[in-house]
Amino acid sequence: MFAIMQVETEDRREFRRKMRAKCEFVCKYCQRRFTKPYNLMIHERSHKDDVTFTCEVCGKTFKRQDNLKQHR
Amino acid sequence: MVRSKRIAAQVAGMEEPIKKRLKRDEEGTNEDLETLQRSLLDQCLCLMPESVLIKPFQGIKVLRQEDTRGYSTSYIADWNRDRTLLFVSSVQLLCEVAIKQNARGLVCSRIGDVCDALVRNEHGLVDHLIELSGHSDRFVCFSAGRALSAFFLASRAHVDPRWLDRLTDNALSTNNPQKMSFSLEVIKRVVEWKDCEEHPLEERSGDDRPPASCHVLSVSDPDSLDSSQIKCLCIKALEAKWPSVVSRFDRLLQNESTAVTFLGLWEAIISVKANLSVVDTKPFYAYLDRFVMLLHSRVSPIIWKHLLDLFNEVLCYGSTLALQDLLAEEPCSLAHLVVRSVKDSRLLDALPYRGGSGSFGGGYGDGDRPLLQKVVLLVLKSVAVTVKETRCESSSDSSLGSENEDEDEDMAVIERSIHEVLRQLDNCVKTLLPFHPETPVAQWVVQLFADQDDALVEGMVCCLDVSVGLLQRPNSSAELRRALSPALSFAQFLRTVSHDPDVLLDLLVSNETCFLLYLLRLLKYVRRNWIEFVSSCSGELDDIMSVFIRLRLAIDRLVARALFPYNINPVLRLLEKCEQMYEGNAG
């Protein structure tokens, strides 16, 4: 069944050419390509380290900024 | 980093008295190295006499000896094990302190000077550390590896490519698995390095800053924060040797820890988190097919787990593939192979699962639940990638003038195969864990992954995408539609988190899972299939909608105070639409 997907036919090559032209949003970390800016934003989040917010007074860290504000 | 030739110049003029003192120290204590470590822990070397500071680096001279098995043993001449360990760990500490101070923009000038002297390799440190990879004491070997990784990370752009060639040659030059492990582990630690790393539990205090008496230099070089260049150099050096390393895997299997190191390095290179370019990592996508075949053989559960981790990293569905319209060939061909292996070669029967409570004849505990979780996630991702690729190609075919009937026929063939794969997966899970025979995949996925939020959310995204991609056709299987019901999945998920919208908010704000993608797609599905969603939720609709409404209010509050870390508007709009449909429904 999957044999049809693996053969690089002329149609498939044409498809790849067209899609490459459509993929205008390129990840700044890994250079993968996306067609929608919001999809790129979601992808780029996975490259970043998880952000933590630290209290300057006691050093306690929070994953959410609102929780830090509440703590203060 | 700050550059200075001062230390090198002083070294030349001090050899004689240092030699005398060295001799005395070797007979007595390791005071010089202990003082160095204490000063490094205080973040400053300004008060340390230059002679004491430079002495250990002049004392290193590596000798080699072959044992009866022909393995080369290296040791630093005249140094006992403790002194060697102390020296190597001091190098590691020095480099790590320098990296941290550079990242914060304030460097003790003496730490900068010593580090620069090392980076210029004035003491031949790289060769010495590589030589220690064959040391008979495994603690020395391990510490030398840690020190070399830290050294490369501290050197960054100044790394000489020949050092990396020597390191990769070291992996292949002998049959000693310890040396191979050493080289691969050093590269792995560099590739896995995270800039600006600060552990959430590591509370920042004044203790980790240089003291007031320190002569501090301010550094504002953006390159000092960026490890991508050294990561790339490591990958380039390894690329040339990669086919030879891979070809040795069969032999590596006799030494499990080296095999695990090799698979761990491979996974680290492929990982999205490594932030490496797909162009640079492309050569590392070769040979995967050969390794899928290994899952049929009698490899140990630990190797199975690492192979599954590697394949799961290649199929980076939630972070990448689900978001792309054109999928790379390598993950697609891996996904096809996994699907074929499950369907035609009964891959799941070969799973080396050690009996849990659900196994025939009883058992104890949860058995090897992580192994089962990994294989289930791999199969779900493979199915999702296959469906996604077929859909993308079908839509492209129709734009090229193909008939819609052909497209539907293609999807029907895919659906039958996917149905069979999911049937086998369902059987496998229910044989090994005590789920009710009627529990649909969509529900047990949430229960199976309840202790692993990243895998849980990715598993739910896969089920949702397969359901949307495959089962929106009029003739699709009702049985498969129920098995993958997005409403059942979400209802089970909300029960698991006690209908607490704060958990959903935490998942949305954090980037540790792909929950943003999941929620976005779920809400799109709910909006488009409202009637089906309402009927699947039955008595739980009010509870589910209550969570949606409270989540929307919480997001609104954060957005109003500009505290949401990214643009969440698409989710907000969908939540509002679903709320409107619910109110219309209630009215």
XYZ file of C-alpha atoms in Angstrom, chain B residues 8-574:
567
model
C 52.468 31.755 29.169
C 55.357 34.208 29.580
C 55.573 33.605 33.297
C 55.516 29.860 32.807
C 58.733 30.009 30.782
C 60.629 31.816 33.527
C 59.446 29.728 36.442
C 60.169 26.149 35.467
C 62.947 25.392 37.927
C 61.396 26.466 41.250
C 58.053 24.975 40.200
C 59.636 21.615 39.503
C 61.084 21.575 42.974
C 57.782 22.467 44.555
C 55.964 19.950 42.372
C 58.140 17.182 43.653
C 57.333 18.234 47.209
C 53.601 18.338 46.488
C 53.495 14.951 44.825
C 55.010 13.468 47.910
C 52.615 15.359 50.133
C 49.270 17.014 49.544
C 47.255 18.300 46.628
C 47.004 21.695 48.223
C 47.598 23.601 44.983
C 44.614 21.981 43.256
C 42.424 22.215 46.331
C 43.170 25.956 46.593
C 42.395 26.337 42.887
C 39.030 24.583 43.310
C 38.121 26.641 46.381
C 38.948 29.864 44.537
C 36.910 28.775 41.540
C 33.936 28.024 43.785
C 34.353 31.594 45.109
C 34.216 32.762 41.462
C 37.601 34.482 41.562
C 41.280 33.596 41.026
C 42.670 37.117 41.666
C 44.098 36.259 45.077
C 45.795 33.068 43.933
C 49.558 33.367 43.331
C 50.385 33.011 39.643
C 52.916 30.265 40.356
C 50.400 28.094 42.198
C 47.809 28.746 39.514
C 49.887 27.556 36.610
C 51.749 24.709 38.306
C 49.252 21.859 37.785
C 49.089 22.522 34.059
C 52.839 22.187 33.758
C 52.833 18.948 35.653
C 50.739 17.037 33.149
C 52.626 14.536 31.108
C 50.708 11.538 29.879
C 52.269 8.108 29.632
C 50.726 5.099 27.941
C 50.924 1.430 28.735
C 49.235 -1.558 27.097
C 47.573 -4.157 29.271
C 47.370 -7.898 28.585
C 44.293 -7.488 26.369
C 46.117 -4.912 24.252
C 44.113 -1.986 25.613
C 46.137 1.152 26.052
C 46.131 2.566 29.549
C 46.949 6.225 29.952
C 48.007 7.948 33.086
C 49.477 11.262 34.002
C 53.087 10.639 34.843
C 53.872 10.529 38.558
C 50.340 11.488 39.517
C 48.250 9.232 41.641
C 44.554 8.644 40.985
C 43.351 11.319 43.426
C 45.584 14.015 41.998
C 44.568 13.120 38.420
C 40.893 13.265 39.403
C 41.382 16.540 41.208
C 43.201 18.066 38.246
C 40.647 16.949 35.674
C 37.694 18.123 37.769
C 39.454 21.467 38.309
C 39.676 21.925 34.538
C 35.952 21.176 34.278
C 35.124 23.597 37.090
C 37.312 26.320 35.584
C 35.617 26.033 32.178
C 32.112 25.889 33.663
C 32.702 28.939 35.859
C 34.109 30.802 32.835
C 31.040 29.836 30.738
C 28.634 31.028 33.458
C 30.499 34.288 34.059
C 30.626 34.978 30.312
C 26.898 34.347 30.067
C 26.306 36.895 32.837
C 28.665 39.411 31.237
C 31.074 39.721 34.211
C 34.273 37.658 34.146
C 37.045 37.472 36.741
C 40.052 38.639 34.692
C 42.296 35.857 36.024
C 39.725 33.179 35.191
C 39.550 34.700 31.714
C 43.359 34.632 31.385
C 43.739 31.009 32.472
C 40.907 29.944 30.209
C 42.460 31.758 27.263
C 45.767 30.033 27.867
C 43.960 26.690 27.839
C 42.003 27.551 24.684
C 45.291 28.333 22.944
C 46.186 24.792 23.993
C 49.472 26.009 25.409
C 49.617 23.006 27.696
C 48.384 20.412 25.152
C 45.390 19.851 27.387
C 43.114 18.441 24.648
C 45.486 15.581 23.830
C 45.956 14.838 27.520
C 42.251 14.654 28.194
C 41.654 12.451 25.129
C 44.467 10.174 26.259
C 42.715 9.734 29.590
C 39.797 8.090 27.716
C 41.810 4.874 27.915
C 42.589 5.243 31.632
C 42.080 2.081 33.624
C 40.143 3.990 36.309
C 36.630 4.670 35.042
C 36.145 7.677 37.321
C 39.170 9.361 35.749
C 37.872 8.536 32.273
C 34.412 9.910 33.107
C 35.782 13.120 34.656
C 38.128 13.692 31.710
C 35.108 13.480 29.367
C 33.186 16.033 31.427
C 36.219 18.320 31.452
C 36.696 18.060 27.678
C 33.028 18.904 26.955
C 33.273 21.927 29.255
C 36.549 22.899 27.582
C 34.989 22.810 24.092
C 31.994 24.828 25.282
C 34.276 27.396 26.883
C 36.387 27.574 23.699
C 33.355 27.963 21.367
C 34.484 29.672 18.157
C 38.176 29.161 18.996
C 37.976 25.368 18.851
C 40.545 23.951 16.475
C 38.792 21.473 14.108
C 41.827 19.187 14.444
C 40.981 18.647 18.131
C 37.542 17.421 17.106
C 39.085 15.175 14.444
C 41.311 13.685 17.116
C 38.299 13.144 19.330
C 36.290 11.395 16.599
C 39.350 9.379 15.529
C 39.623 8.278 19.132
C 36.135 6.763 18.821
C 37.269 4.529 15.965
C 40.993 4.072 16.379
C 40.794 1.080 18.698
C 38.444 -1.707 19.633
C 38.257 -0.358 23.151
C 34.546 0.435 23.727
C 35.492 2.737 26.607
C 37.307 5.086 24.210
C 34.383 5.133 21.794
C 31.980 5.833 24.646
C 34.211 8.669 25.833
C 34.287 10.437 22.453
C 30.562 10.019 21.805
C 29.689 11.173 25.312
C 31.833 14.330 24.958
C 30.054 15.251 21.702
C 26.657 14.405 23.212
C 27.190 16.777 26.118
C 28.174 19.577 23.748
C 25.155 18.964 21.502
C 22.805 18.840 24.502
C 24.204 22.037 26.014
C 21.641 24.748 26.639
C 22.753 28.372 26.585
C 21.601 30.470 29.541
C 20.922 27.288 31.452
C 19.713 27.896 34.940
C 18.044 25.125 36.808
C 14.666 26.172 38.230
C 15.718 24.858 41.644
C 19.071 26.635 41.525
C 18.294 29.717 43.524
C 20.392 32.675 42.496
C 22.164 34.401 45.309
C 25.186 36.629 45.788
C 27.361 33.500 46.303
C 27.720 32.821 42.605
C 29.151 36.247 41.749
C 32.819 37.290 42.009
C 33.690 38.987 45.351
C 34.080 42.758 45.597
C 37.900 42.442 45.612
C 37.891 40.682 42.208
C 39.198 42.459 39.128
C 36.113 41.918 37.009
C 35.933 42.522 33.283
C 32.669 43.218 31.602
C 31.998 41.109 28.489
C 29.394 42.030 25.923
C 30.215 39.601 23.135
C 26.966 38.005 21.892
C 28.978 35.009 20.575
C 29.922 34.159 24.133
C 26.289 33.173 24.705
C 25.855 31.135 21.563
C 26.896 27.480 21.482
C 25.495 26.796 18.000
C 28.900 27.170 16.347
C 30.688 24.607 18.506
C 27.703 22.253 18.199
C 27.892 22.571 14.430
C 31.678 21.956 14.415
C 31.171 18.784 16.475
C 28.485 17.514 14.111
C 30.667 18.240 11.064
C 33.594 16.370 12.607
C 31.367 13.415 13.426
C 29.601 13.364 10.056
C 32.656 12.023 8.214
C 33.060 9.169 10.723
C 29.341 8.474 11.163
C 29.046 5.544 8.672
C 31.960 3.797 10.430
C 30.445 4.409 13.869
C 27.064 3.053 12.705
C 28.672 0.011 11.115
C 30.149 -0.917 14.499
C 26.784 -1.000 16.240
C 26.453 -4.791 16.053
C 29.714 -5.080 17.973
C 28.620 -2.309 20.335
C 25.622 -4.380 21.364
C 28.005 -6.603 23.302
C 28.815 -3.561 25.418
C 25.406 -2.202 26.360
C 26.559 1.058 27.913
C 28.456 2.082 24.760
C 25.421 1.180 22.634
C 23.245 3.333 24.906
C 25.710 6.251 24.619
C 25.710 5.916 20.825
C 21.889 5.900 20.622
C 21.688 8.782 23.107
C 24.066 10.868 20.974
C 22.085 10.071 17.816
C 18.860 11.128 19.538
C 20.480 14.339 20.832
C 21.618 15.296 17.309
C 18.166 14.662 15.808
C 16.319 16.378 18.674
C 14.526 19.643 17.909
C 15.832 20.905 21.262
C 19.439 20.769 19.966
C 18.595 23.763 17.724
C 20.730 22.364 14.907
C 19.968 23.127 11.274
C 18.147 20.400 9.329
C 20.795 20.776 6.632
C 23.558 19.930 9.119
C 21.692 16.991 10.623
C 20.446 15.473 7.337
C 23.302 12.900 7.124
C 22.216 11.553 10.502
C 18.816 10.507 9.134
C 20.469 7.736 7.102
C 20.527 4.130 8.368
C 17.323 4.466 10.417
C 15.598 1.659 8.474
C 18.330 -0.766 9.462
C 17.747 0.041 13.114
C 13.962 -0.485 12.916
C 14.780 -4.040 11.864
C 16.702 -4.489 15.115
C 13.425 -4.265 17.015
C 12.600 -7.743 15.762
C 15.759 -9.283 17.087
C 16.547 -10.191 20.634
C 17.923 -6.881 21.788
C 17.546 -6.039 25.466
C 14.682 -3.861 26.807
C 17.114 -1.003 27.494
C 18.275 -0.955 23.863
C 14.620 -1.191 22.752
C 13.839 1.884 24.836
C 16.691 3.898 23.387
C 15.827 2.854 19.843
C 12.202 3.902 20.471
C 13.405 7.249 21.905
C 15.467 7.811 18.763
C 12.568 7.014 16.417
C 10.174 9.150 18.481
C 12.612 12.044 18.130
C 12.797 11.572 14.334
C 8.984 11.671 14.239
C 8.829 15.064 15.975
C 5.097 15.272 15.330
C 3.752 17.720 17.932
C 6.634 20.178 17.630
C 7.155 20.123 13.884
C 5.601 17.593 11.491
C 1.988 18.323 12.491
C 2.616 21.978 11.633
C 4.193 21.486 8.202
C 2.482 21.089 4.849
C 5.478 19.480 3.209
C 6.969 16.689 5.286
C 10.607 15.663 4.869
C 11.124 12.255 3.279
C 13.097 10.719 6.140
C 10.417 10.839 8.866
C 7.784 9.753 6.334
C 9.758 6.691 5.302
C 10.406 5.814 8.964
C 6.675 6.167 9.694
C 5.776 3.897 6.751
C 8.261 1.307 7.906
C 6.870 1.299 11.451
C 3.290 1.020 10.156
C 4.285 -1.870 7.853
C 6.259 -3.570 10.627
C 3.266 -3.466 12.987
C 0.750 -4.521 10.339
C 2.678 -7.181 8.453
C 5.534 -8.289 10.721
C 3.813 -8.232 14.112
C 6.359 -5.820 15.606
C 4.317 -5.398 18.798
C 4.549 -9.131 19.574
C 8.319 -8.748 19.890
C 8.041 -6.090 22.638
C 10.206 -7.309 25.572
C 7.631 -6.262 28.181
C 8.309 -7.565 31.663
C 5.040 -8.718 33.205
C 2.935 -6.128 34.949
C -0.314 -6.554 36.829
C -2.262 -6.924 33.591
C -0.196 -9.775 32.202
C -1.451 -13.350 32.106
C -0.987 -15.064 35.432
C -0.698 -11.825 37.398
C 2.577 -10.018 37.989
C 3.396 -7.050 40.117
C 3.506 -3.282 39.789
C 3.123 -1.634 36.453
C 5.627 -3.824 34.648
C 7.671 -2.013 32.030
C 5.161 0.775 31.514
C 7.704 3.297 30.071
C 8.620 0.794 27.348
C 4.948 0.355 26.453
C 4.410 4.133 26.478
C 7.300 4.667 24.075
C 6.150 2.046 21.595
C 2.528 3.270 21.712
C 3.649 6.836 21.054
C 5.822 5.675 18.155
C 2.943 3.807 16.528
C 0.530 6.738 17.016
C 3.035 9.189 15.529
C 3.767 6.856 12.596
C 0.049 6.574 11.863
C -0.448 10.348 12.132
C 2.521 11.085 9.830
C 1.281 8.550 7.270
C -2.233 10.022 7.258
C -0.909 13.575 7.079
C 1.408 12.809 4.178
C -1.364 11.037 2.253
C -3.730 13.968 2.764
C -1.138 16.528 1.647
C -0.294 14.537 -1.450
C -3.946 13.835 -2.287
C -4.809 17.527 -2.101
C -1.841 18.260 -4.355
C -2.939 15.561 -6.820
C -6.415 17.021 -7.067
C -4.910 20.424 -7.770
C -3.006 18.799 -10.594
C -6.248 17.525 -12.101
C -6.606 14.017 -10.608
C -10.073 12.698 -9.904
C -11.590 13.026 -6.433
C -12.667 9.390 -6.591
C -9.028 8.287 -6.789
C -8.252 10.413 -3.737
C -11.105 8.839 -1.824
C -9.971 5.388 -2.890
C -6.419 6.123 -1.679
C -7.738 7.280 1.677
C -9.967 4.190 1.958
C -6.921 1.940 1.442
C -4.953 3.906 4.014
C -7.892 3.785 6.430
C -8.076 -0.027 6.256
C -4.355 -0.348 6.963
C -4.448 2.202 9.788
C -7.487 0.435 11.253
C -5.527 -2.811 11.341
C -2.493 -1.123 12.946
C -4.667 0.483 15.637
C -6.460 -2.823 16.226
C -3.106 -4.512 16.891
C -2.023 -1.636 19.142
C -5.281 -1.875 21.084
C -4.795 -5.645 21.503
C -1.213 -5.203 22.649
C -2.059 -2.582 25.295
C -5.050 -4.510 26.617
C -3.016 -7.706 26.854
C -0.358 -5.973 28.935
C -2.417 -3.586 31.059
C -5.764 -4.115 32.771
C -8.004 -1.911 30.613
C -11.658 -2.784 30.036
C -11.977 -4.535 26.640
C -14.440 -1.852 25.464
C -12.165 1.121 26.314
C -11.494 3.019 23.072
C -7.950 4.024 22.062
C -8.861 7.702 22.557
C -9.547 7.021 26.216
C -6.785 4.593 27.192
C -4.198 6.879 25.552
C -4.943 9.465 28.243
C -4.864 6.851 31.017
C -1.645 5.257 29.732
C 0.215 8.586 29.503
C -1.273 10.204 32.625
C 2.199 10.461 34.236
C 3.973 11.905 31.150
C 2.403 15.173 30.082
C 4.486 15.682 26.913
C 3.735 12.193 25.581
C 0.112 12.491 26.721
C -0.515 15.684 24.775
C 1.363 14.443 21.695
C -0.622 11.191 21.796
C -3.869 13.170 21.940
C -2.758 15.356 19.001
C -2.017 12.201 16.967
C -5.456 10.671 17.709
C -7.166 13.968 16.900
C -5.281 14.472 13.620
C -5.864 10.893 12.481
C -9.534 11.197 13.339
C -9.909 14.502 11.481
C -7.713 13.423 8.559
C -9.156 10.007 7.982
C -12.692 9.927 9.252
C -14.336 13.011 7.815
C -15.177 11.100 4.621
C -18.809 9.903 4.357
C -17.865 6.208 4.074
C -15.362 6.106 6.920
C -15.533 3.350 9.527
C -17.870 4.075 12.457
C -15.848 1.714 14.651
C -12.632 3.620 13.974
C -14.459 6.927 14.498
C -15.491 5.823 17.984
C -12.035 4.417 18.757
C -10.424 7.778 18.019
C -13.214 10.091 19.216
C -11.635 13.479 20.112
C -14.514 14.199 22.520
C -13.865 11.001 24.516
C -10.165 11.827 24.674
C -10.735 15.351 25.910
C -13.377 14.293 28.442
C -10.959 11.704 29.860
C -8.176 14.319 29.937
C -10.374 16.757 31.891
C -11.314 14.023 34.375
C -7.567 13.323 34.822
C -6.858 16.994 35.671
C -10.011 17.267 37.842
C -11.586 19.826 35.469
C -9.085 22.427 36.689
C -8.662 25.209 34.064
C -5.450 26.291 35.789
C -3.763 23.076 34.625
C -4.763 23.887 31.048
C -3.425 27.416 31.480
C -0.086 26.096 32.811
C 0.184 23.757 29.840
C -0.595 26.605 27.438
C 1.980 28.963 28.930
C 4.717 26.334 29.183
C 6.474 25.053 26.060
C 7.223 21.629 27.507
C 4.260 20.052 25.703
C 2.434 20.735 22.437
C -0.774 21.666 24.285
C -1.225 24.920 22.345
C -1.378 22.932 19.107
C -3.715 20.374 20.673
C -6.150 22.937 22.053
C -6.177 24.912 18.814
C -6.977 21.794 16.760
C -9.482 20.470 19.276
C -11.391 23.765 19.281
C -11.389 23.829 15.472
C -12.776 20.293 15.496
C -15.435 21.232 18.079
C -16.494 24.265 16.038
C -16.779 22.254 12.807
C -18.390 19.169 14.360
C -20.496 20.716 17.131
C -23.391 18.272 16.918
C -21.113 15.218 16.903
C -19.106 16.698 19.823
C -22.258 17.349 21.879
C -23.569 13.832 21.297
C -20.180 12.236 22.167
C -19.879 14.265 25.389
C -23.411 13.299 26.461
C -23.743 14.107 30.199
C -20.309 15.759 30.455
C -20.931 18.692 28.093
C -21.675 21.186 30.886
C -18.505 20.248 32.798
C -16.396 20.535 29.650
C -17.882 23.875 28.638
C -17.438 25.185 32.159
C -13.690 24.492 31.864
C -13.596 26.245 28.465
C -15.372 29.314 29.874
C -13.169 29.558 32.988
C -10.072 29.076 30.821
C -11.212 31.861 28.486
C -11.740 34.213 31.429
C -8.290 33.377 32.864
C -6.614 33.996 29.485
C -8.581 37.255 29.094
C -7.290 38.471 32.454
C -3.667 37.671 31.556
C -3.944 39.250 28.101
C -5.469 42.415 29.629
C -2.404 42.755 31.902
C -0.026 41.871 29.014
C 1.180 38.801 30.928
C 0.552 36.167 28.268
C 3.945 35.253 26.754
C 2.764 34.944 23.109
C -0.171 35.721 20.841
C -3.031 33.575 22.157
C -5.781 35.328 20.165
C -6.527 32.396 17.797
C -7.334 30.215 20.841
C -9.387 32.990 22.456
C -11.487 33.489 19.310
C -12.184 29.754 19.044
